[in-house]
């Protein structure tokens, strides 16, 4: 399958698909996200902080598509798509450094992912957030997703709580 690289710009910000060779960008911003917002990310086994560089090199590869958000040349955020099968994809791993929030940059995260899925045969998108994360909820609903269900999950901060799921039929 051919993977088309996409990029978008807004003022001094840009977002683009990270290359497999840029796995260290992915690793650094993902670990920063987990350390900055442990209450908003799920527990994983093995813990992402314990992964080797080889593991990170594998994680950035298809069927995951990772996008980096930049202010000029500085990586300030990320988002990803995980293809679940030929017709479904999961939007996840969104993070913007706190000092860059509140500027509408999450719209770039949605725009780049929507542009990518529009080049594919994707029919359904799935996204989720922790129940207490009302900011994510607003962005998800603004992007056109509809509530689907909730699941009890374990979060990195050691608590258990609900994750709300949404879907968008294309």
Short mmCIF file of N, CA and C in Angstrom, two decimals:
data_model
loop_
_atom_site.label_atom_id
_atom_site.label_comp_id
_atom_site.label_asym_id
_atom_site.label_seq_id
_atom_site.Cartn_x
_atom_site.Cartn_y
_atom_site.Cartn_z
N UNK A 1 0.84 -1.18 0.00
CA UNK A 1 0.00 0.00 0.00
C UNK A 1 0.88 1.24 0.00
N UNK A 2 0.55 2.19 -0.80
CA UNK A 2 1.29 3.43 -0.90
C UNK A 2 0.82 4.40 0.19
N UNK A 3 1.75 4.99 0.87
CA UNK A 3 1.44 5.95 1.92
C UNK A 3 1.77 7.34 1.39
N UNK A 4 0.79 8.20 1.40
CA UNK A 4 0.98 9.57 0.93
C UNK A 4 1.30 10.46 2.13
N UNK A 5 2.39 11.19 2.05
CA UNK A 5 2.75 12.12 3.12
C UNK A 5 1.94 13.40 2.96
N UNK A 6 1.41 13.86 4.07
CA UNK A 6 0.60 15.07 4.06
C UNK A 6 1.20 16.12 4.98
N UNK A 7 0.90 17.36 4.70
CA UNK A 7 1.34 18.46 5.55
C UNK A 7 0.31 19.58 5.48
N UNK A 8 0.17 20.33 6.55
CA UNK A 8 -0.74 21.47 6.63
C UNK A 8 -0.02 22.58 7.39
N UNK A 9 -0.38 23.83 7.11
CA UNK A 9 0.22 24.96 7.79
C UNK A 9 -0.84 25.94 8.28
N UNK A 10 -0.53 26.62 9.37
CA UNK A 10 -1.40 27.66 9.92
C UNK A 10 -0.51 28.65 10.65
N UNK A 11 -0.35 29.84 10.09
CA UNK A 11 0.55 30.86 10.64
C UNK A 11 1.94 30.27 10.81
N UNK A 12 2.50 30.29 12.01
CA UNK A 12 3.85 29.76 12.22
C UNK A 12 3.83 28.29 12.63
N UNK A 13 2.65 27.66 12.59
CA UNK A 13 2.53 26.25 12.95
C UNK A 13 2.35 25.39 11.71
N UNK A 14 2.90 24.19 11.77
CA UNK A 14 2.70 23.23 10.69
C UNK A 14 2.55 21.84 11.29
N UNK A 15 1.91 20.98 10.55
CA UNK A 15 1.75 19.59 10.97
C UNK A 15 2.03 18.72 9.76
N UNK A 16 2.75 17.64 10.01
CA UNK A 16 3.09 16.74 8.91
C UNK A 16 3.26 15.32 9.44
N UNK A 17 3.14 14.39 8.52
CA UNK A 17 3.36 13.00 8.86
C UNK A 17 4.83 12.78 9.16
N UNK A 18 5.12 12.09 10.27
CA UNK A 18 6.49 11.77 10.60
C UNK A 18 6.94 10.56 9.80
N UNK A 19 8.16 10.59 9.35
CA UNK A 19 8.75 9.48 8.63
C UNK A 19 9.16 8.39 9.63
N UNK A 20 9.28 7.17 9.17
CA UNK A 20 9.73 6.09 10.05
C UNK A 20 11.09 6.41 10.65
N UNK A 21 11.94 7.08 9.90
CA UNK A 21 13.28 7.45 10.38
C UNK A 21 13.22 8.51 11.49
N UNK A 22 12.06 9.12 11.70
CA UNK A 22 11.89 10.16 12.73
C UNK A 22 11.25 9.59 14.00
N UNK A 23 11.47 8.31 14.25
CA UNK A 23 10.85 7.67 15.41
C UNK A 23 11.24 8.35 16.72
N UNK A 24 12.41 8.99 16.76
CA UNK A 24 12.82 9.65 18.00
C UNK A 24 11.95 10.87 18.30
N UNK A 25 11.46 11.56 17.27
CA UNK A 25 10.48 12.63 17.48
C UNK A 25 9.24 12.05 18.15
N UNK A 26 8.74 10.95 17.58
CA UNK A 26 7.55 10.28 18.12
C UNK A 26 7.79 9.87 19.57
N UNK A 27 8.89 9.21 19.82
CA UNK A 27 9.21 8.75 21.17
C UNK A 27 9.25 9.92 22.15
N UNK A 28 9.95 11.00 21.79
CA UNK A 28 10.13 12.11 22.74
C UNK A 28 8.82 12.81 23.05
N UNK A 29 7.99 13.07 22.04
CA UNK A 29 6.75 13.81 22.31
C UNK A 29 5.72 12.91 22.97
N UNK A 30 5.71 11.63 22.64
CA UNK A 30 4.77 10.70 23.29
C UNK A 30 5.12 10.54 24.76
N UNK A 31 6.39 10.37 25.09
CA UNK A 31 6.79 10.25 26.49
C UNK A 31 6.54 11.55 27.25
N UNK A 32 6.75 12.68 26.60
CA UNK A 32 6.44 13.97 27.22
C UNK A 32 4.94 14.07 27.51
N UNK A 33 4.12 13.62 26.57
CA UNK A 33 2.66 13.65 26.76
C UNK A 33 2.26 12.83 27.98
N UNK A 34 2.82 11.65 28.08
CA UNK A 34 2.48 10.74 29.19
C UNK A 34 2.93 11.34 30.52
N UNK A 35 4.11 11.95 30.55
CA UNK A 35 4.62 12.55 31.78
C UNK A 35 3.84 13.81 32.15
N UNK A 36 3.44 14.59 31.14
CA UNK A 36 2.71 15.84 31.38
C UNK A 36 1.28 15.60 31.80
N UNK A 37 0.62 14.62 31.20
CA UNK A 37 -0.81 14.37 31.42
C UNK A 37 -1.09 12.89 31.75
N UNK A 38 -0.50 12.34 32.82
CA UNK A 38 -0.71 10.91 33.09
C UNK A 38 -2.17 10.55 33.37
N UNK A 39 -2.96 11.52 33.77
CA UNK A 39 -4.37 11.22 34.06
C UNK A 39 -5.21 11.08 32.79
N UNK A 40 -4.63 11.40 31.62
CA UNK A 40 -5.41 11.36 30.38
C UNK A 40 -5.00 10.23 29.44
N UNK A 41 -3.98 9.46 29.82
CA UNK A 41 -3.53 8.38 28.95
C UNK A 41 -3.69 7.03 29.64
N UNK A 42 -3.96 6.01 28.86
CA UNK A 42 -4.18 4.67 29.37
C UNK A 42 -2.89 3.98 29.75
N UNK A 43 -3.03 3.06 30.68
CA UNK A 43 -1.95 2.19 31.06
C UNK A 43 -1.70 1.22 29.92
N UNK A 44 -0.44 0.95 29.62
CA UNK A 44 -0.11 -0.02 28.58
C UNK A 44 0.93 -1.00 29.11
N UNK A 45 0.95 -2.16 28.52
CA UNK A 45 1.88 -3.19 28.93
C UNK A 45 2.60 -3.72 27.70
N UNK A 46 3.91 -3.51 27.59
CA UNK A 46 4.77 -2.87 28.58
C UNK A 46 4.59 -1.35 28.60
N UNK A 47 5.03 -0.75 29.68
CA UNK A 47 4.94 0.71 29.78
C UNK A 47 5.75 1.35 28.67
N UNK A 48 5.22 2.40 28.08
CA UNK A 48 5.92 3.06 26.97
C UNK A 48 7.29 3.58 27.39
N UNK A 49 7.44 3.96 28.65
CA UNK A 49 8.74 4.45 29.12
C UNK A 49 9.79 3.34 29.13
N UNK A 50 9.36 2.09 29.08
CA UNK A 50 10.28 0.95 29.08
C UNK A 50 10.61 0.43 27.68
N UNK A 51 10.02 1.01 26.65
CA UNK A 51 10.24 0.52 25.30
C UNK A 51 11.64 0.87 24.79
N UNK A 52 12.19 -0.02 24.00
CA UNK A 52 13.50 0.21 23.39
C UNK A 52 13.32 1.07 22.13
N UNK A 53 14.42 1.56 21.60
CA UNK A 53 14.36 2.32 20.35
C UNK A 53 13.81 1.44 19.22
N UNK A 54 14.14 0.17 19.23
CA UNK A 54 13.61 -0.75 18.22
C UNK A 54 12.09 -0.84 18.32
N UNK A 55 11.56 -0.88 19.57
CA UNK A 55 10.10 -0.89 19.75
C UNK A 55 9.47 0.38 19.18
N UNK A 56 10.10 1.53 19.43
CA UNK A 56 9.58 2.79 18.91
C UNK A 56 9.63 2.83 17.39
N UNK A 57 10.67 2.26 16.82
CA UNK A 57 10.78 2.18 15.36
C UNK A 57 9.63 1.36 14.79
N UNK A 58 9.22 0.33 15.49
CA UNK A 58 8.10 -0.49 15.04
C UNK A 58 6.76 0.23 15.22
N UNK A 59 6.64 0.98 16.30
CA UNK A 59 5.37 1.66 16.61
C UNK A 59 5.02 2.79 15.65
N UNK A 60 6.01 3.36 15.00
CA UNK A 60 5.72 4.48 14.08
C UNK A 60 5.34 3.97 12.69
N UNK A 61 5.50 2.68 12.46
CA UNK A 61 5.23 2.10 11.15
C UNK A 61 3.75 1.84 10.92
N UNK A 62 3.40 1.75 9.64
CA UNK A 62 2.07 1.35 9.22
C UNK A 62 1.71 0.04 9.92
N UNK A 63 0.55 -0.12 10.52
CA UNK A 63 -0.71 0.58 10.33
C UNK A 63 -0.94 1.80 11.22
N UNK A 64 0.12 2.30 11.89
CA UNK A 64 -0.01 3.55 12.63
C UNK A 64 0.59 4.66 11.79
N UNK A 65 -0.11 5.77 11.72
CA UNK A 65 0.37 6.95 11.01
C UNK A 65 0.48 8.04 12.06
N UNK A 66 1.67 8.60 12.21
CA UNK A 66 1.94 9.58 13.27
C UNK A 66 2.23 10.93 12.63
N UNK A 67 1.63 11.96 13.19
CA UNK A 67 1.82 13.33 12.72
C UNK A 67 2.46 14.16 13.82
N UNK A 68 3.42 14.99 13.44
CA UNK A 68 4.07 15.90 14.37
C UNK A 68 3.58 17.31 14.13
N UNK A 69 3.28 18.01 15.22
CA UNK A 69 2.87 19.41 15.18
C UNK A 69 4.08 20.27 15.54
N UNK A 70 4.42 21.21 14.67
CA UNK A 70 5.62 22.01 14.84
C UNK A 70 5.30 23.50 14.90
N UNK A 71 6.06 24.21 15.72
CA UNK A 71 6.10 25.67 15.66
C UNK A 71 7.48 25.98 15.10
N UNK A 72 7.50 26.40 13.86
CA UNK A 72 8.74 26.52 13.08
C UNK A 72 9.39 25.13 13.07
N UNK A 73 10.57 24.96 13.67
CA UNK A 73 11.24 23.66 13.67
C UNK A 73 11.10 22.90 14.99
N UNK A 74 10.35 23.46 15.94
CA UNK A 74 10.21 22.85 17.26
C UNK A 74 8.97 21.95 17.30
N UNK A 75 9.16 20.69 17.66
CA UNK A 75 8.06 19.75 17.83
C UNK A 75 7.30 20.11 19.10
N UNK A 76 6.01 20.45 18.95
CA UNK A 76 5.22 20.88 20.11
C UNK A 76 3.98 20.02 20.35
N UNK A 77 3.77 19.02 19.50
CA UNK A 77 2.60 18.17 19.68
C UNK A 77 2.59 17.03 18.69
N UNK A 78 1.59 16.19 18.84
CA UNK A 78 1.47 15.03 17.97
C UNK A 78 0.03 14.52 17.95
N UNK A 79 -0.24 13.66 17.00
CA UNK A 79 -1.48 12.91 16.94
C UNK A 79 -1.22 11.70 16.06
N UNK A 80 -2.13 10.73 16.11
CA UNK A 80 -1.92 9.55 15.27
C UNK A 80 -3.23 8.93 14.83
N UNK A 81 -3.09 8.05 13.86
CA UNK A 81 -4.17 7.21 13.37
C UNK A 81 -3.68 5.78 13.47
N UNK A 82 -4.52 4.90 13.97
CA UNK A 82 -4.21 3.47 13.96
C UNK A 82 -5.27 2.79 13.12
N UNK A 83 -4.83 2.18 12.02
CA UNK A 83 -5.77 1.47 11.17
C UNK A 83 -6.13 0.15 11.84
N UNK A 84 -7.42 -0.05 12.08
CA UNK A 84 -7.90 -1.26 12.75
C UNK A 84 -8.13 -2.39 11.76
N UNK A 85 -8.53 -2.03 10.56
CA UNK A 85 -8.72 -2.96 9.45
C UNK A 85 -8.82 -2.11 8.17
N UNK A 86 -9.30 -2.68 7.09
CA UNK A 86 -9.35 -1.94 5.82
C UNK A 86 -10.35 -0.80 5.79
N UNK A 87 -11.31 -0.80 6.71
CA UNK A 87 -12.37 0.22 6.66
C UNK A 87 -12.52 1.03 7.94
N UNK A 88 -11.78 0.70 9.00
CA UNK A 88 -11.91 1.40 10.28
C UNK A 88 -10.55 1.91 10.77
N UNK A 89 -10.58 3.09 11.37
CA UNK A 89 -9.37 3.68 11.93
C UNK A 89 -9.69 4.31 13.28
N UNK A 90 -8.69 4.31 14.15
CA UNK A 90 -8.81 4.91 15.48
C UNK A 90 -7.93 6.16 15.52
N UNK A 91 -8.53 7.29 15.90
CA UNK A 91 -7.78 8.53 16.10
C UNK A 91 -7.33 8.56 17.56
N UNK A 92 -6.05 8.78 17.79
CA UNK A 92 -5.59 8.80 19.18
C UNK A 92 -4.28 9.52 19.36
N UNK A 93 -3.77 9.44 20.58
CA UNK A 93 -2.48 9.96 20.99
C UNK A 93 -2.31 11.45 20.74
N UNK A 94 -3.37 12.21 20.83
CA UNK A 94 -3.25 13.65 20.59
C UNK A 94 -2.69 14.36 21.81
N UNK A 95 -1.76 15.26 21.55
CA UNK A 95 -1.12 16.02 22.61
C UNK A 95 -0.55 17.30 22.03
N UNK A 96 -0.76 18.40 22.74
CA UNK A 96 -0.17 19.70 22.42
C UNK A 96 0.44 20.22 23.72
N UNK A 97 1.67 20.67 23.66
CA UNK A 97 2.30 21.21 24.87
C UNK A 97 1.40 22.29 25.46
N UNK A 98 1.30 22.32 26.80
CA UNK A 98 0.38 23.26 27.46
C UNK A 98 0.52 24.71 27.04
N UNK A 99 1.73 25.21 26.83
CA UNK A 99 1.88 26.64 26.50
C UNK A 99 1.37 26.98 25.11
N UNK A 100 1.07 25.97 24.30
CA UNK A 100 0.57 26.20 22.94
C UNK A 100 -0.93 25.92 22.83
N UNK A 101 -1.55 25.58 23.93
CA UNK A 101 -2.99 25.26 23.90
C UNK A 101 -3.82 26.54 23.88
N UNK A 102 -5.09 26.37 23.52
CA UNK A 102 -6.01 27.50 23.51
C UNK A 102 -5.89 28.38 22.28
N UNK A 103 -5.22 27.90 21.24
CA UNK A 103 -5.02 28.66 20.02
C UNK A 103 -5.71 28.03 18.82
N UNK A 104 -6.54 27.01 19.08
CA UNK A 104 -7.23 26.34 17.99
C UNK A 104 -6.37 25.34 17.23
N UNK A 105 -5.23 24.96 17.80
CA UNK A 105 -4.33 24.04 17.11
C UNK A 105 -4.88 22.63 16.99
N UNK A 106 -5.81 22.26 17.88
CA UNK A 106 -6.39 20.92 17.77
C UNK A 106 -7.11 20.74 16.43
N UNK A 107 -7.56 21.86 15.85
CA UNK A 107 -8.21 21.74 14.54
C UNK A 107 -7.22 21.23 13.48
N UNK A 108 -5.93 21.58 13.62
CA UNK A 108 -4.92 21.05 12.70
C UNK A 108 -4.78 19.54 12.87
N UNK A 109 -4.89 19.06 14.12
CA UNK A 109 -4.78 17.62 14.36
C UNK A 109 -5.92 16.88 13.66
N UNK A 110 -7.12 17.45 13.72
CA UNK A 110 -8.26 16.81 13.04
C UNK A 110 -8.15 16.94 11.53
N UNK A 111 -7.76 18.12 11.05
CA UNK A 111 -7.69 18.34 9.60
C UNK A 111 -6.70 17.39 8.92
N UNK A 112 -5.52 17.21 9.52
CA UNK A 112 -4.52 16.35 8.89
C UNK A 112 -4.97 14.89 8.89
N UNK A 113 -5.60 14.46 9.97
CA UNK A 113 -6.07 13.07 10.02
C UNK A 113 -7.22 12.85 9.05
N UNK A 114 -8.14 13.81 8.97
CA UNK A 114 -9.26 13.68 8.03
C UNK A 114 -8.75 13.69 6.59
N UNK A 115 -7.77 14.52 6.30
CA UNK A 115 -7.20 14.54 4.95
C UNK A 115 -6.56 13.19 4.63
N UNK A 116 -5.89 12.59 5.59
CA UNK A 116 -5.25 11.30 5.35
C UNK A 116 -6.30 10.21 5.11
N UNK A 117 -7.33 10.13 5.97
CA UNK A 117 -8.32 9.06 5.79
C UNK A 117 -9.11 9.26 4.50
N UNK A 118 -9.25 10.50 4.04
CA UNK A 118 -9.95 10.74 2.78
C UNK A 118 -9.19 10.20 1.57
N UNK A 119 -7.91 9.90 1.73
CA UNK A 119 -7.14 9.29 0.64
C UNK A 119 -7.23 7.76 0.68
N UNK A 120 -7.90 7.23 1.68
CA UNK A 120 -7.99 5.79 1.88
C UNK A 120 -9.44 5.33 1.68
N UNK A 121 -9.70 4.07 1.95
CA UNK A 121 -11.05 3.50 1.83
C UNK A 121 -11.71 3.38 3.21
N UNK A 122 -11.37 4.26 4.12
CA UNK A 122 -11.89 4.21 5.48
C UNK A 122 -13.37 4.59 5.49
N UNK A 123 -14.16 3.81 6.18
CA UNK A 123 -15.61 4.04 6.27
C UNK A 123 -16.05 4.49 7.67
N UNK A 124 -15.24 4.15 8.71
CA UNK A 124 -15.62 4.49 10.08
C UNK A 124 -14.39 4.92 10.88
N UNK A 125 -14.56 6.00 11.62
CA UNK A 125 -13.53 6.49 12.52
C UNK A 125 -14.00 6.31 13.95
N UNK A 126 -13.07 5.98 14.82
CA UNK A 126 -13.35 5.80 16.24
C UNK A 126 -12.37 6.68 17.00
N UNK A 127 -12.84 7.28 18.08
CA UNK A 127 -12.00 8.12 18.93
C UNK A 127 -12.54 8.00 20.35
N UNK A 128 -11.68 8.25 21.33
CA UNK A 128 -12.14 8.17 22.73
C UNK A 128 -11.39 9.19 23.58
N UNK A 129 -11.90 9.40 24.78
CA UNK A 129 -11.25 10.28 25.75
C UNK A 129 -11.70 9.88 27.14
N UNK A 130 -10.91 10.26 28.12
CA UNK A 130 -11.28 10.02 29.50
C UNK A 130 -12.52 10.86 29.81
N UNK A 131 -13.42 10.27 30.56
CA UNK A 131 -14.71 10.92 30.84
C UNK A 131 -14.55 12.33 31.39
N UNK A 132 -13.53 12.57 32.18
CA UNK A 132 -13.35 13.90 32.80
C UNK A 132 -12.73 14.93 31.85
N UNK A 133 -12.29 14.50 30.67
CA UNK A 133 -11.61 15.40 29.74
C UNK A 133 -12.63 16.12 28.84
N UNK A 134 -13.23 17.16 29.37
CA UNK A 134 -14.28 17.88 28.65
C UNK A 134 -13.75 18.66 27.45
N UNK A 135 -12.48 19.04 27.48
CA UNK A 135 -11.90 19.76 26.35
C UNK A 135 -11.84 18.84 25.13
N UNK A 136 -11.39 17.60 25.34
CA UNK A 136 -11.36 16.63 24.24
C UNK A 136 -12.77 16.35 23.74
N UNK A 137 -13.70 16.23 24.66
CA UNK A 137 -15.08 15.96 24.28
C UNK A 137 -15.60 17.03 23.32
N UNK A 138 -15.35 18.30 23.65
CA UNK A 138 -15.82 19.39 22.80
C UNK A 138 -15.18 19.33 21.41
N UNK A 139 -13.88 19.06 21.36
CA UNK A 139 -13.19 18.98 20.07
C UNK A 139 -13.71 17.80 19.24
N UNK A 140 -13.97 16.68 19.88
CA UNK A 140 -14.48 15.49 19.20
C UNK A 140 -15.86 15.76 18.61
N UNK A 141 -16.73 16.37 19.39
CA UNK A 141 -18.08 16.68 18.91
C UNK A 141 -18.03 17.73 17.80
N UNK A 142 -17.14 18.71 17.92
CA UNK A 142 -16.98 19.73 16.88
C UNK A 142 -16.53 19.11 15.55
N UNK A 143 -15.78 18.02 15.65
CA UNK A 143 -15.29 17.34 14.44
C UNK A 143 -16.35 16.44 13.81
N UNK A 144 -17.53 16.34 14.45
CA UNK A 144 -18.63 15.59 13.85
C UNK A 144 -18.83 14.18 14.36
N UNK A 145 -18.06 13.76 15.35
CA UNK A 145 -18.22 12.42 15.92
C UNK A 145 -19.48 12.35 16.78
N UNK A 146 -20.04 11.14 16.88
CA UNK A 146 -21.22 10.89 17.71
C UNK A 146 -20.88 9.88 18.79
N UNK A 147 -21.42 10.11 20.00
CA UNK A 147 -21.16 9.21 21.12
C UNK A 147 -21.60 7.79 20.79
N UNK A 148 -20.78 6.82 21.20
CA UNK A 148 -21.05 5.41 20.94
C UNK A 148 -21.28 4.63 22.23
N UNK A 149 -20.28 4.62 23.11
CA UNK A 149 -20.37 3.84 24.36
C UNK A 149 -19.24 4.25 25.30
N UNK A 150 -19.21 3.63 26.47
CA UNK A 150 -18.12 3.88 27.40
C UNK A 150 -17.58 2.55 27.92
N UNK A 151 -16.29 2.58 28.31
CA UNK A 151 -15.62 1.40 28.85
C UNK A 151 -14.81 1.80 30.07
N UNK A 152 -14.75 0.91 31.05
CA UNK A 152 -13.95 1.12 32.24
C UNK A 152 -12.50 0.75 31.90
N UNK A 153 -11.55 1.67 32.15
CA UNK A 153 -10.15 1.42 31.82
C UNK A 153 -9.24 1.85 32.97
N UNK A 154 -7.98 1.39 32.91
CA UNK A 154 -6.95 1.78 33.88
C UNK A 154 -6.10 2.87 33.27
N UNK A 155 -5.93 3.96 34.03
CA UNK A 155 -5.20 5.12 33.54
C UNK A 155 -3.79 5.14 34.12
N UNK A 156 -2.88 5.85 33.46
CA UNK A 156 -1.49 5.90 33.90
C UNK A 156 -1.30 6.53 35.28
N UNK A 157 -2.26 7.32 35.72
CA UNK A 157 -2.14 7.92 37.05
C UNK A 157 -2.54 6.94 38.15
N UNK A 158 -2.81 5.68 37.77
CA UNK A 158 -3.14 4.64 38.75
C UNK A 158 -4.61 4.52 39.08
N UNK A 159 -5.45 5.32 38.46
CA UNK A 159 -6.88 5.27 38.74
C UNK A 159 -7.61 4.46 37.67
N UNK A 160 -8.84 4.13 37.99
CA UNK A 160 -9.72 3.46 37.04
C UNK A 160 -10.89 4.40 36.78
N UNK A 161 -11.28 4.53 35.54
CA UNK A 161 -12.39 5.40 35.19
C UNK A 161 -12.88 5.09 33.80
N UNK A 162 -13.88 5.80 33.37
CA UNK A 162 -14.48 5.52 32.08
C UNK A 162 -13.80 6.28 30.94
N UNK A 163 -13.71 5.58 29.83
CA UNK A 163 -13.30 6.17 28.57
C UNK A 163 -14.56 6.23 27.71
N UNK A 164 -14.85 7.41 27.16
CA UNK A 164 -16.02 7.57 26.30
C UNK A 164 -15.58 7.41 24.85
N UNK A 165 -16.33 6.62 24.10
CA UNK A 165 -16.03 6.35 22.69
C UNK A 165 -17.03 7.04 21.79
N UNK A 166 -16.52 7.47 20.64
CA UNK A 166 -17.33 8.15 19.63
C UNK A 166 -17.00 7.53 18.28
N UNK A 167 -17.90 7.67 17.33
CA UNK A 167 -17.63 7.18 15.98
C UNK A 167 -18.14 8.20 14.96
N UNK A 168 -17.55 8.10 13.80
CA UNK A 168 -17.94 8.94 12.68
C UNK A 168 -17.99 8.05 11.46
N UNK A 169 -19.18 7.95 10.86
CA UNK A 169 -19.35 7.17 9.64
C UNK A 169 -19.04 8.08 8.47
N UNK A 170 -18.19 7.62 7.57
CA UNK A 170 -17.78 8.43 6.43
C UNK A 170 -18.52 8.01 5.17
#
